[in-house]
Short mmCIF file of C-alpha atoms and ligand atoms in Angstrom, two decimals:
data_model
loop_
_atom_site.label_atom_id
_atom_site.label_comp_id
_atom_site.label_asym_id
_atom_site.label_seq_id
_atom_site.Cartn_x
_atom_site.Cartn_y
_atom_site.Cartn_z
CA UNK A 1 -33.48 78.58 -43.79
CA UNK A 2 -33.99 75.91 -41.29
CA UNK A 3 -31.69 73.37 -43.48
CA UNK A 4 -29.20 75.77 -43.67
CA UNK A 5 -29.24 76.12 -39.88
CA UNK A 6 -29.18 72.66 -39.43
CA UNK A 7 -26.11 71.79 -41.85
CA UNK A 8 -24.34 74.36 -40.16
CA UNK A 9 -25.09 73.23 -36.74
CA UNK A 10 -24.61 69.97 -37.80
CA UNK A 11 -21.40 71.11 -39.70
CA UNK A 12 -20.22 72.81 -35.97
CA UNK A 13 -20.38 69.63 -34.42
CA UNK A 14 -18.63 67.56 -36.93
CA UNK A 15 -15.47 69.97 -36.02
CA UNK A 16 -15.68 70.11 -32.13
CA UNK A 17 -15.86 65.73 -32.18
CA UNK A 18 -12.99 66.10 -35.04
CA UNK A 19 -10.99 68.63 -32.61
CA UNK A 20 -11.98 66.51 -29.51
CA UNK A 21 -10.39 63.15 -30.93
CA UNK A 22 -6.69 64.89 -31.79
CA UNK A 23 -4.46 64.88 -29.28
CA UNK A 24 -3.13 68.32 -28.07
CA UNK A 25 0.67 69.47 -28.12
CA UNK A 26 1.56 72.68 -27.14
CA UNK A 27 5.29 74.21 -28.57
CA UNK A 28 7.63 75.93 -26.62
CA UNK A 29 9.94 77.99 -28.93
CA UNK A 30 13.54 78.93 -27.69
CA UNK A 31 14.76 80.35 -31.55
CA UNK A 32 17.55 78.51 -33.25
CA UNK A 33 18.28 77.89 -36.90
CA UNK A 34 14.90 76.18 -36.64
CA UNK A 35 13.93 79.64 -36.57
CA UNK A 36 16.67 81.19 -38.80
CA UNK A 37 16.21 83.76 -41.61
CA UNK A 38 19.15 84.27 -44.24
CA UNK A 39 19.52 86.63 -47.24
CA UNK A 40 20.23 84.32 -49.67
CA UNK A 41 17.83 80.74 -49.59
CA UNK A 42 21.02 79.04 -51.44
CA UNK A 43 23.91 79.91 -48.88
CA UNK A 44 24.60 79.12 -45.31
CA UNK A 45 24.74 82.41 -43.74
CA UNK A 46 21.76 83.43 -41.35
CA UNK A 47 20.55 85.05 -38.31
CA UNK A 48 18.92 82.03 -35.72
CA UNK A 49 16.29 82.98 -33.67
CA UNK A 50 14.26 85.46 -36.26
CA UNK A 51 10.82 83.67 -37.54
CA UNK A 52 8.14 83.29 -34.67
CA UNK A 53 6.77 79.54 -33.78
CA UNK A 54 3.54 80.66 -35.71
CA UNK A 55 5.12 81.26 -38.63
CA UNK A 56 7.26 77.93 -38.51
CA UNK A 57 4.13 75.89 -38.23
CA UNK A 58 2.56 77.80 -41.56
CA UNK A 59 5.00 75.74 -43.80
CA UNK A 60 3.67 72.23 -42.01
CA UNK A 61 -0.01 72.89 -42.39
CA UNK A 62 -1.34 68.47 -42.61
CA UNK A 63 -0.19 68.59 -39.26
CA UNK A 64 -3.30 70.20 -38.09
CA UNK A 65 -5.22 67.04 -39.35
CA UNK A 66 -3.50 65.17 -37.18
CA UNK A 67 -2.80 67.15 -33.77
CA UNK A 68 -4.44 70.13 -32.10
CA UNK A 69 -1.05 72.20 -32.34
CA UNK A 70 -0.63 75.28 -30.12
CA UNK A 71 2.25 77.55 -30.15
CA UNK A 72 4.44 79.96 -27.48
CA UNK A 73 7.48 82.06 -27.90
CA UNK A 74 8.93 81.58 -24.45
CA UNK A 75 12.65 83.56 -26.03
CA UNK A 76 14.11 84.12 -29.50
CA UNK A 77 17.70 82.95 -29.20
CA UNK A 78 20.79 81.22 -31.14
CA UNK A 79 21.45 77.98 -27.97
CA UNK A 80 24.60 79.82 -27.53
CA UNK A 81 22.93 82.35 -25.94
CA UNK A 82 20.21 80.22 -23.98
CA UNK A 83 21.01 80.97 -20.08
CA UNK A 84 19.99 79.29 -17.17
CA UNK A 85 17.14 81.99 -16.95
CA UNK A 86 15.73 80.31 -19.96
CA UNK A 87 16.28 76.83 -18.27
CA UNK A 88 14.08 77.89 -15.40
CA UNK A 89 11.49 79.30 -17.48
CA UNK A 90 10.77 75.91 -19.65
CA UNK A 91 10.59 73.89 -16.60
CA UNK A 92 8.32 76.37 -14.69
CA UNK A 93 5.79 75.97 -17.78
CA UNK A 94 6.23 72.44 -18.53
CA UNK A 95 5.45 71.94 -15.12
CA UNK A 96 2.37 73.86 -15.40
CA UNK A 97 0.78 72.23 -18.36
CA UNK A 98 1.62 68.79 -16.68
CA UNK A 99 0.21 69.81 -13.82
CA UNK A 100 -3.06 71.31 -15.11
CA UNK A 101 -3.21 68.86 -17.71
CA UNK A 102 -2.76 71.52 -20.85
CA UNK A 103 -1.97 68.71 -23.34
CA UNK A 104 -0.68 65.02 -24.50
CA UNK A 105 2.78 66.26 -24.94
CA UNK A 106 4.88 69.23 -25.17
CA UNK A 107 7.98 70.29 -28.36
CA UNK A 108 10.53 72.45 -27.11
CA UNK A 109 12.05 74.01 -30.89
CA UNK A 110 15.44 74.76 -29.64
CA UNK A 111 19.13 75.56 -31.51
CA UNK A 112 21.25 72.40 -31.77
CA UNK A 113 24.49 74.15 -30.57
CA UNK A 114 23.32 73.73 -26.57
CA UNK A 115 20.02 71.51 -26.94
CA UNK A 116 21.49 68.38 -25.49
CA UNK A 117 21.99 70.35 -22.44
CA UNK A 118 18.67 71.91 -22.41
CA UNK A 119 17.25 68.10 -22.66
CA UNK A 120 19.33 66.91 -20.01
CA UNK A 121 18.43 69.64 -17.38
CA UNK A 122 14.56 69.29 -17.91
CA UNK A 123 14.98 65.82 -18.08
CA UNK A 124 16.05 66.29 -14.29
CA UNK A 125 13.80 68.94 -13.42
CA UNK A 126 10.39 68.14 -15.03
CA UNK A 127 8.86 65.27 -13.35
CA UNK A 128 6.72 64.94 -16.24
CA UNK A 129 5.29 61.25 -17.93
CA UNK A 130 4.09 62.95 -20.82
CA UNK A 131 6.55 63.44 -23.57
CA UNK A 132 8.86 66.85 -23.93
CA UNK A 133 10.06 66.24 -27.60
CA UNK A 134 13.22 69.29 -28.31
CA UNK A 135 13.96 69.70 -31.89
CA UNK A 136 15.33 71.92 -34.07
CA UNK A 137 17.32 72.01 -37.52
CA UNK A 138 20.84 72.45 -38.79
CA UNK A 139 19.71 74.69 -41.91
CA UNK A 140 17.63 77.85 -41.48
CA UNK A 141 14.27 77.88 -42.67
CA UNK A 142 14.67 80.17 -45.47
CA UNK A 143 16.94 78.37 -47.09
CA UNK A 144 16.99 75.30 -50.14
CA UNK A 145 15.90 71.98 -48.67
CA UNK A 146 15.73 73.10 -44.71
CA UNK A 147 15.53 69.78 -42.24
CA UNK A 148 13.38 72.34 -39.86
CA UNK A 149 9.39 71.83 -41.02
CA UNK A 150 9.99 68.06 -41.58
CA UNK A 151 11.88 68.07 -37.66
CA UNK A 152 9.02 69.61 -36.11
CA UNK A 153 6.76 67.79 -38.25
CA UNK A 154 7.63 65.10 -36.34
CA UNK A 155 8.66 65.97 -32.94
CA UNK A 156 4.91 66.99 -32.59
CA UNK A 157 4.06 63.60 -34.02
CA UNK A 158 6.41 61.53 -31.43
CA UNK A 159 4.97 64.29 -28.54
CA UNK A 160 1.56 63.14 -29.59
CA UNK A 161 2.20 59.82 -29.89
CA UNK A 162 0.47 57.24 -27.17
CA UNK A 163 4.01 55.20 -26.92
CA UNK A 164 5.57 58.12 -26.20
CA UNK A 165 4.12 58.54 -22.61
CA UNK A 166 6.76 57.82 -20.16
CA UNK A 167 9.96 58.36 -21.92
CA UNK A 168 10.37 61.99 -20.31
CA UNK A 169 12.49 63.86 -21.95
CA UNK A 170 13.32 63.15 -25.91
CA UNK A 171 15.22 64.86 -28.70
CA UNK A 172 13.67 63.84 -32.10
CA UNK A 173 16.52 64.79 -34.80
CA UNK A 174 16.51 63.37 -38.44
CA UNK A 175 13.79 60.67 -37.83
CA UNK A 176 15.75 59.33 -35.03
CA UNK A 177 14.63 59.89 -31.51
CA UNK A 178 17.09 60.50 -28.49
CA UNK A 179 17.05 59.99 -24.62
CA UNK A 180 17.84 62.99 -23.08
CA UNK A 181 21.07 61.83 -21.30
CA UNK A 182 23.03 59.64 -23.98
CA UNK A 183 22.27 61.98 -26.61
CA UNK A 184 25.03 64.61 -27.88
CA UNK A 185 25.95 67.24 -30.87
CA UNK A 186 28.47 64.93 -32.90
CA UNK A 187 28.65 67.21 -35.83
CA UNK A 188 29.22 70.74 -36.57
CA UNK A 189 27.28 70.90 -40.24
CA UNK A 190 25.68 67.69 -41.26
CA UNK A 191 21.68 67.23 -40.88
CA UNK A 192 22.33 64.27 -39.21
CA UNK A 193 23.75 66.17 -35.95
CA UNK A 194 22.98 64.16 -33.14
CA UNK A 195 23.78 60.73 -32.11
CA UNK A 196 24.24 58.87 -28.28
CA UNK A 197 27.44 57.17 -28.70
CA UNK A 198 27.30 54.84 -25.75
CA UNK A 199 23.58 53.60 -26.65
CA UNK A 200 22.32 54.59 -29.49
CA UNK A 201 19.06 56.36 -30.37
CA UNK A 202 15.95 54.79 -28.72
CA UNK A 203 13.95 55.22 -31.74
CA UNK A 204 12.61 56.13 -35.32
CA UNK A 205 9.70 58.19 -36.69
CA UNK A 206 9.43 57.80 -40.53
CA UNK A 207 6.75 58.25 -42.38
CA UNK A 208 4.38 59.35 -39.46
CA UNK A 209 5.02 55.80 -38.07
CA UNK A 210 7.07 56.36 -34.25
CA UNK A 211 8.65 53.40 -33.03
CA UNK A 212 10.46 52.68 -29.72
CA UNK A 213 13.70 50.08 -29.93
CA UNK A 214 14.59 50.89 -26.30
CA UNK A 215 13.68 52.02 -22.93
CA UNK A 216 15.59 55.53 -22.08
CA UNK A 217 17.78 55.38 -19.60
CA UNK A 218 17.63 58.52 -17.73
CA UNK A 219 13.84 58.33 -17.02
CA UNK A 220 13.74 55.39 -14.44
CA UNK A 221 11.63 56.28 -11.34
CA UNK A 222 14.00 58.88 -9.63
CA UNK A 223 12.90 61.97 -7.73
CA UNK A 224 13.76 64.53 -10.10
CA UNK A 225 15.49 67.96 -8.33
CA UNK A 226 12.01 70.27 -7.51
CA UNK A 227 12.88 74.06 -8.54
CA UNK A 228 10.08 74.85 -7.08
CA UNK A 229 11.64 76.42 -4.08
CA UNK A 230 14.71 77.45 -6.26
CA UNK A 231 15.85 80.73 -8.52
CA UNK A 232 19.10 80.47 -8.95
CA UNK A 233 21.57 77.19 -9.17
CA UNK A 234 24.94 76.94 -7.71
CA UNK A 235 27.79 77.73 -9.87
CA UNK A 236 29.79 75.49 -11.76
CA UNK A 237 32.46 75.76 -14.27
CA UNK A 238 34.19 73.36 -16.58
CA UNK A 239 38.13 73.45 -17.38
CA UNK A 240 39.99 70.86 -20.32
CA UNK A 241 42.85 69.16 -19.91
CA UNK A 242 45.21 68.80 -22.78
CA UNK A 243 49.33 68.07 -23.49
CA UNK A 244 50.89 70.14 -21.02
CA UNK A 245 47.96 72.22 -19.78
CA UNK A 246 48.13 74.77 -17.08
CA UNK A 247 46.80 74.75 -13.46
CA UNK A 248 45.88 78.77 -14.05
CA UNK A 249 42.52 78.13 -15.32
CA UNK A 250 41.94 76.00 -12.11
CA UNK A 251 43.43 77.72 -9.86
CA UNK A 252 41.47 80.87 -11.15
CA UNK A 253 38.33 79.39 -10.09
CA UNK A 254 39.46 77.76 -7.05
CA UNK A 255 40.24 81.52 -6.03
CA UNK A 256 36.52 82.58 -6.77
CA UNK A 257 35.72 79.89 -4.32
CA UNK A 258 33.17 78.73 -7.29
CA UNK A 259 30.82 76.12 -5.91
CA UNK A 260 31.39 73.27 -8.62
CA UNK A 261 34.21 72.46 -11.12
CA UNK A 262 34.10 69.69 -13.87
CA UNK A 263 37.87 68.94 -15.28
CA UNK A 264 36.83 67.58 -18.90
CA UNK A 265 40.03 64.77 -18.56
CA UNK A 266 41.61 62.84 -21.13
CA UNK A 267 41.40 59.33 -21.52
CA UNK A 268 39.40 57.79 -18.34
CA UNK A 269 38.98 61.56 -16.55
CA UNK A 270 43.01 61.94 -16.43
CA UNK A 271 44.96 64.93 -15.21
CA UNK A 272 48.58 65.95 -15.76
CA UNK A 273 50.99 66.67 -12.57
CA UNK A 274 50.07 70.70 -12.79
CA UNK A 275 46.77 70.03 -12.46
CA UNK A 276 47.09 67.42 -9.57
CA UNK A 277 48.90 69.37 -7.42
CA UNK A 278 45.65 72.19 -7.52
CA UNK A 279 43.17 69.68 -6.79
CA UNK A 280 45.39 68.56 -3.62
CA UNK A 281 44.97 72.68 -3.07
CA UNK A 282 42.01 72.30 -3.15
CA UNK A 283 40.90 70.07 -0.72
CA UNK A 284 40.86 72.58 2.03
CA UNK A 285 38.18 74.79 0.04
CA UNK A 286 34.37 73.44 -0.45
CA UNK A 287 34.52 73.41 -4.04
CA UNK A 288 33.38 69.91 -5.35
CA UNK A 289 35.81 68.70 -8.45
CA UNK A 290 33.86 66.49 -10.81
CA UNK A 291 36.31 64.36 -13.04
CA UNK A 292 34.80 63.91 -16.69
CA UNK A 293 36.45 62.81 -20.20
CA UNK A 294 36.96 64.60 -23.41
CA UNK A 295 36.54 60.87 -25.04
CA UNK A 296 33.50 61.14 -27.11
CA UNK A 297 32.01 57.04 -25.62
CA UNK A 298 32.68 54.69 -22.59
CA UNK A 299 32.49 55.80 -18.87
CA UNK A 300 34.67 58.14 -16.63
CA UNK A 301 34.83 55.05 -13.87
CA UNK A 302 35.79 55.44 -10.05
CA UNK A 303 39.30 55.28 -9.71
CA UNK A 304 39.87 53.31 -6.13
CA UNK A 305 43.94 51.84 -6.85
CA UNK A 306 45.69 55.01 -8.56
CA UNK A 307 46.85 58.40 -8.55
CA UNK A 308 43.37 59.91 -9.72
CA UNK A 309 42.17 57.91 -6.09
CA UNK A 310 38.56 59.75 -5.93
CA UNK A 311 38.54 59.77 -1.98
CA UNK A 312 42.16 60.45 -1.78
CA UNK A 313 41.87 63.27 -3.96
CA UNK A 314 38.05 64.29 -2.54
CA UNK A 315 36.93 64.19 -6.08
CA UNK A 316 33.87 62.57 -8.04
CA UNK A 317 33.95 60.73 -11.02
CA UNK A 318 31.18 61.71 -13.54
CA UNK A 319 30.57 58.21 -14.60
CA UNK A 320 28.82 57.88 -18.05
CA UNK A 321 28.62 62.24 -18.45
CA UNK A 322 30.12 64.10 -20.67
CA UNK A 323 31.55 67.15 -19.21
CA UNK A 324 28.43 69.41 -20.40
CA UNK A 325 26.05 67.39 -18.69
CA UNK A 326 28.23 66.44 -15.85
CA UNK A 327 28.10 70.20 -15.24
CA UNK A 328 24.33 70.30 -14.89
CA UNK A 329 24.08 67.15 -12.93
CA UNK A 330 26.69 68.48 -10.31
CA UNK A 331 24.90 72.18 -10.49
CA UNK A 332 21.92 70.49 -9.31
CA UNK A 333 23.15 67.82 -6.48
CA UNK A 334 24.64 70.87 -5.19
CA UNK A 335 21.10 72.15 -4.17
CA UNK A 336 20.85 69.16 -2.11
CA UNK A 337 24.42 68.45 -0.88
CA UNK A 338 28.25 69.59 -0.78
CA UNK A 339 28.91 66.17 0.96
CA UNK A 340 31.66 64.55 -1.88
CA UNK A 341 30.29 60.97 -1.22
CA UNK A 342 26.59 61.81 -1.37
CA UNK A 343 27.39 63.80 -4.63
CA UNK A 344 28.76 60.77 -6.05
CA UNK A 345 25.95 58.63 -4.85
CA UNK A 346 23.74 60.67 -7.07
CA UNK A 347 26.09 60.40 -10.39
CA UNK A 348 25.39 56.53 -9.66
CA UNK A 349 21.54 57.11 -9.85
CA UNK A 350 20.99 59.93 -12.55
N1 LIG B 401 23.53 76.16 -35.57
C1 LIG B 401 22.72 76.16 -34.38
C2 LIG B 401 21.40 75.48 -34.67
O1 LIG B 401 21.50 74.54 -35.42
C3 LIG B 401 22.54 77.51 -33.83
C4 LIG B 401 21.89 77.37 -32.50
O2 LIG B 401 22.22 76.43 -31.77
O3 LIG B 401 21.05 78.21 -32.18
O4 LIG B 401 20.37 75.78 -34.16
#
């Protein structure tokens, strides 16, 4: 009797010091095609958002050698549908396991559709050194050969990782890991779905092994926007320019007196004549005009010597963001500022 006591006593301890040693990673699940369920395992067609985090992490069981793994459902949602609601959420609990120290890193499972825009806004809103992996997958789980358990697989193994402290905000996609601003949907169907055309992925995980080629850019020592004191962001629209496009989709917002508008230009953040003439409009309003690019690499530069004159025209120029994440920067400089100048000071820094 006493033997037995003492093996199991003995056999207790063994598993605290085992649990003790792993490092902890808690998921936050959003839904997705991560999280998709179809009819038919060898077709396309599905429903994202349908299987619960618990049941995802069922099909990668030898994680839990590895990493203490714990799981929430914070919503259950195709990224088309994620709102800014949902934004506010995931940064109020990352946060709050930085803060009180809940774990070694956090894995956001998220659809692919929106999740470089998800990255980018908790990159700017979560203060946090520990690593906030997103994932997800471009084939539902229930069907042949799904990327999902083998992407979560190892987003939990770069969010545990040691050399993984510091780089903020990741996206770890198809053993290739992603800095939060570069990174960007450049494919509508293949598994290999993400890419950061102006830099290039920071780094690999393969075969459990995570390895770091280069220093994100967006997580140098910046005071990131506290939403501490904030529940709802300014508003801020985004309008495309095109052969012969129309000021009416401008102008419609201009009307609204919207807060923030990003014109997604061509080439370097160009507008035709139609368009022009409705920015000049709308100088006299306070709505801040962000000028982006449709161009999928290279910069939307200050224009100082031509027609698109930035200060003549009392716009900003978004600099190296896309239109998407230009949005999100100029959504959040607008809690601090509606001064043009300052706003561009901060699309120099972030
Ligand atoms: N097809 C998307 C995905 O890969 C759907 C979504 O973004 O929720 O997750």
């Amino acid at each position: 009797m006493k033997n037995a006591f003492f093996l199991l006593f003995t056999l207790c301890l063994l598993h605290l010091k085992a649990n003790a040693q792993k490092p902890k990673v808690i998921i936050l699940a959003t839904g997705g095609t991560i999280a998709g369920k179809g009819a038919n395992p060898d077709r396309a067609a599905y429903e994202a958002g349908k299987i619960p985090i618990q049941d995802l992490l069922v099909a990668i069981p030898s994680i839990n050698k590895l990493v203490d793994v714990q799981g929430e459902q914070i919503a259950s949602v195709g990224s088309y549908k994620i709102t800014i609601e949902i934004w506010l959420k995931l940064a109020k609990r990352i946060n709050e396991i930085v803060t009180k120290n809940e774990a070694d890193g956090i894995v956001i499972t998220h659809g692919t559709d929106t999740q470089e825009e998800t990255a980018y806004f908790l990159s700017l809103t979560t203060g946090s050194a520990k690593p906030v992996v997103l994932t997800g997958s471009m084939r539902p789980s229930t069907t042949i050969s799904t990327d999902g358990p083998k992407n979560l697989y190892d987003a939990i193994l770069v969010a545990a990782a040691p050399q993984s402290q510091g780089k903020g905000v990741i996206l770890s996609f198809n053993e290739r890991i992603y800095d939060a601003k570069n990174v960007t949907k450049i494919n509508t169907l293949d598994v290999n779905a993400f890419d950061s055309p102006n830099t290039g992925p920071i780094g690999k995980i393969h075969d459990g092994q995570v390895n770091y080629h280069n220093q994100p850019i967006s997580t140098g020592p910046k005071p990131f926007f506290d939403l501490s004191t904030i529940s709802t962001l300014p508003r801020v629209e985004i309008v495309s320019m095109y052969v012969d496009a129309s000021a009416v989709p401008l102008n419609a917002l201009l009307n609204e007196n919207i807060d923030g508008i990003v014109i997604g230009g061509v080439g370097n953040g160009h507008y035709n004549q139609a368009v022009q003439e409705a920015i000049q409009k709308a100088k006299s309003k306070k709505t801040i005009i962000v000028r982006s690019s449709r161009v999928v690499s290279g910069n939307t530069t200050i224009a100082t010597e031509d027609e698109f004159n930035d200060v003549k025209m009392n716009t900003v120029a978004a600099l190296d963001h896309n239109p998407q994440k230009a949005r999100i920067l100029l959504m959040l400089a607008l809690t601090r500022t509606k001064d043009r100048e300052k706003i561009q000071e901060i699309f120099l820094n972030y």
